[in-house]
């Protein structure tokens, strides 16, 4: 289903709950897309396709450029994408019932080059496979198109409503549909939805996406985000961005009626740590 950033948030919530994902048309305007693309261009140009040694290129893409550490490379990504009110509102409504707060798990370019094969269909939640068995939302992922995103360049394949399948149900590839996007459109999906990057069958065009995910705060993010940001940059960011990027503790959760639902504060720093003292890190 294709909606817009100003769609009533009840409808966004109903749609993602029913289908496992949705498209937000024009999440970012063209000027913002171009600015992010320009800010990331030097890092993309310096990176060879293929993931790190020891990783499986058939999954990550032998001719795919993945650059991480995005908040340190693109301030526009932080201000306009990570903090987008429509995304945060949806993440609040999907994730906050299950955690004290959530944070960014990862952000990376996924630029799929000519000849790159299609990715195996999978669920992102299986990064945390024991937690995935709980059957509660763990993660929301977003892919924003920064350029071409049609079927021929490898638009994402998804199986609508597969977020409700039992985890051991075999994945039938024939049920996948490709989600084409215009620059600035976003595919937003739950970590339980079956999906994967498409094949790029063009001789010379790249599929350009910027990925971002929000994860419940009691799970370890995929990327060591706070290390990549560092306190110097963190000091210059809005408080909510600092929190999402790992510069705040996760609040304690009280649950008077069911003690088993209560949780202690996590990811805290000692009260006299310089980053607590100067306010870069906030204990909660
Ligand atoms: O690039 C895409 O369309 C999806 C990528 C993905 O699901 C992944 O790399 O885990």
PDB file of C-alpha atoms and ligand atoms in Angstrom, residues 59-60 66 108 110 112 119 122 124 143 149 154-157 189 195-198 207, ligand 1:
ATOM      1  CA  UNK A  59      24.013 -12.434   0.619  1.00  0.00           C
ATOM      2  CA  UNK A  60      25.519  -8.948   0.855  1.00  0.00           C
ATOM      3  CA  UNK A  66      27.584  -0.946   1.402  1.00  0.00           C
ATOM      4  CA  UNK A 108      24.044   1.807   5.225  1.00  0.00           C
ATOM      5  CA  UNK A 110      22.812  -0.501  -0.464  1.00  0.00           C
ATOM      6  CA  UNK A 112      23.275  -2.597  -6.185  1.00  0.00           C
ATOM      7  CA  UNK A 119      19.490 -11.703  -2.563  1.00  0.00           C
ATOM      8  CA  UNK A 122      14.989 -13.429   4.603  1.00  0.00           C
ATOM      9  CA  UNK A 124      15.883  -9.117   9.441  1.00  0.00           C
ATOM     10  CA  UNK A 143      14.849   1.783   2.519  1.00  0.00           C
ATOM     11  CA  UNK A 149      14.771   1.883  -7.886  1.00  0.00           C
ATOM     12  CA  UNK A 154      16.918  -4.593  -8.269  1.00  0.00           C
ATOM     13  CA  UNK A 155      13.927  -3.049  -6.504  1.00  0.00           C
ATOM     14  CA  UNK A 156      13.355  -4.875  -3.202  1.00  0.00           C
ATOM     15  CA  UNK A 157      11.349  -8.111  -3.327  1.00  0.00           C
ATOM     16  CA  UNK A 189       8.778  -2.840   6.851  1.00  0.00           C
ATOM     17  CA  UNK A 195      12.152  -9.638   1.764  1.00  0.00           C
ATOM     18  CA  UNK A 196      15.430  -9.321  -0.147  1.00  0.00           C
ATOM     19  CA  UNK A 197      17.233  -7.154  -2.687  1.00  0.00           C
ATOM     20  CA  UNK A 198      16.365  -7.792  -6.334  1.00  0.00           C
ATOM     21  CA  UNK A 207      20.020   0.790  -7.632  1.00  0.00           C
TER      22      UNK A 207
HETATM   23  O1  LIG B   1      18.561  -4.036  -0.731  1.00  0.00           O
HETATM   24  C1  LIG B   1      17.423  -4.448  -0.500  1.00  0.00           C
HETATM   25  O2  LIG B   1      16.463  -4.232  -1.225  1.00  0.00           O
HETATM   26  C2  LIG B   1      17.214  -5.288   0.731  1.00  0.00           C
HETATM   27  C3  LIG B   1      18.499  -5.529   1.458  1.00  0.00           C
HETATM   28  C4  LIG B   1      18.368  -6.439   2.620  1.00  0.00           C
HETATM   29  O3  LIG B   1      17.325  -6.907   2.950  1.00  0.00           O
HETATM   30  C5  LIG B   1      19.563  -6.793   3.390  1.00  0.00           C
HETATM   31  O4  LIG B   1      20.687  -6.543   2.947  1.00  0.00           O
HETATM   32  O5  LIG B   1      19.406  -7.398   4.480  1.00  0.00           O
END
